Amino acid sequence: MTNVEVKTVAKHYGGTPVLTDITCHFAEGSFTSLLGPSGSGKTTLLRIIAGFVAPDHGNVAIGGKDVTHTPVRARNIGMVFQSYALFPHMNVNQNVGFGLARRGIRGSAARDKIARALEMVRLPDFGARSPKQLSGGQRQRVALARAIVTEPTVLLLDEPLSALDRRLRQEMQVELVRIQRESGLTTIFVTHDQEEALSLSDRVAILDRGEIIQSGRPAEVYERPRTRFAAEFLGDSNFMSGTVRDRTIVLEDGQRIATGFDLPSDGEHATVAVRPEKMTIIGGHDPASDGENQLSARVTNVIYAGPALTYTLQGVDGTTLKVFAQNRDGRPRETGETVTLVWKAADTVPIEA
């Protein structure tokens, strides 16, 4: 069941388009990440859903009701900001209960809801503390408790973890998923962090220059990027281009690349993407197995990171390639060494150049 629906929403600032006819929907109980670089329009889309920004045209519906012109306070949404936005003169209980007070919920009813919200974010004994007595991670938990205490229809998160250090960020990622699963809230999460989007979400929507260029389950979007931007932004990719011939791509140096997907007609140009972890280095002249592509390349750089290695290589035609490898044998390949890269045709994905 669709809980939030956005139809042909557009927004301009000073004549500059920020969103261009965005249409998307968010299923009830889902966790969706809006992923994209700065300026892609993801925060503007979130703020339009929240009601902080009015679209130039288009509609927003929540729970089947058109809320395009409904004020923020009447949309029954919870929102968590990057800056926490806690009131410094209020203690934790007062911060969490702020939205309840505005709805006229006070006394024992409010205390019970506040206690349950703090229990959910694992801060049951912090109600009397002031924000300045809390760590960054604890402040973010309080902000989350304040957002969920009113039992909103939709939870909106605007890069809420970006101000935390790496360890706290990872801890809060786990907690966010737990809280979302326990509450069943429809959650829309804005981030520019690819790993965060992949690990937290049921669905990912990639935005670029005001448009959603691809959306779907994380594995689907990662394994089958449709465009070069999607392949580059959501992880790393190697790109190879050539002429289609006999259902393969012939590179400039004459080497052939096979794919498990449909290609244009013979004679047409095509580009494919291959993730660096899908490629394996097997040695200078070792044969590839059946059903695999192989490509000769020269190692130009090696980054050693203990359990993992990142290789930069140059193909015969001058194409720069990257390979991620596990450190299994303890002997990294040497710079200048000529090797053979092998990978499956099924991991060779045609994209829009």
GROMACS .gro file of C-alpha atoms in nm, residues 31 45 51 88 99 120 145 152 168 188 195 199 209 221 253 266 273 295 320 339:
model
   20
   31PHE     CA    1   1.261   0.256   0.444
   45LEU     CA    2   1.205   1.686  -0.223
   51GLY     CA    3   0.543   2.093   0.387
   88PRO     CA    4   1.895   2.397   2.488
   99GLY     CA    5   0.522   1.794   1.990
  120MET     CA    6   1.275   0.277   2.208
  145ALA     CA    7   1.253   1.010   2.005
  152PRO     CA    8   0.358   1.011   1.287
  168LEU     CA    9   2.882   0.664   1.634
  188ILE     CA   10   1.233   0.857   0.396
  195GLU     CA   11   2.718   0.266   0.181
  199SER     CA   12   2.289  -0.092   0.415
  209ARG     CA   13   2.010   1.743  -1.125
  221VAL     CA   14   2.021  -0.067  -0.832
  253ASP     CA   15   4.229  -0.310  -2.950
  266ASP     CA   16   2.560  -0.503  -3.491
  273ALA     CA   17   3.003  -0.130  -1.666
  295LEU     CA   18   4.133  -0.871  -2.058
  320THR     CA   19   4.200   0.292  -1.669
  339VAL     CA   20   4.816  -0.951  -1.567
   0.00000   0.00000   0.00000
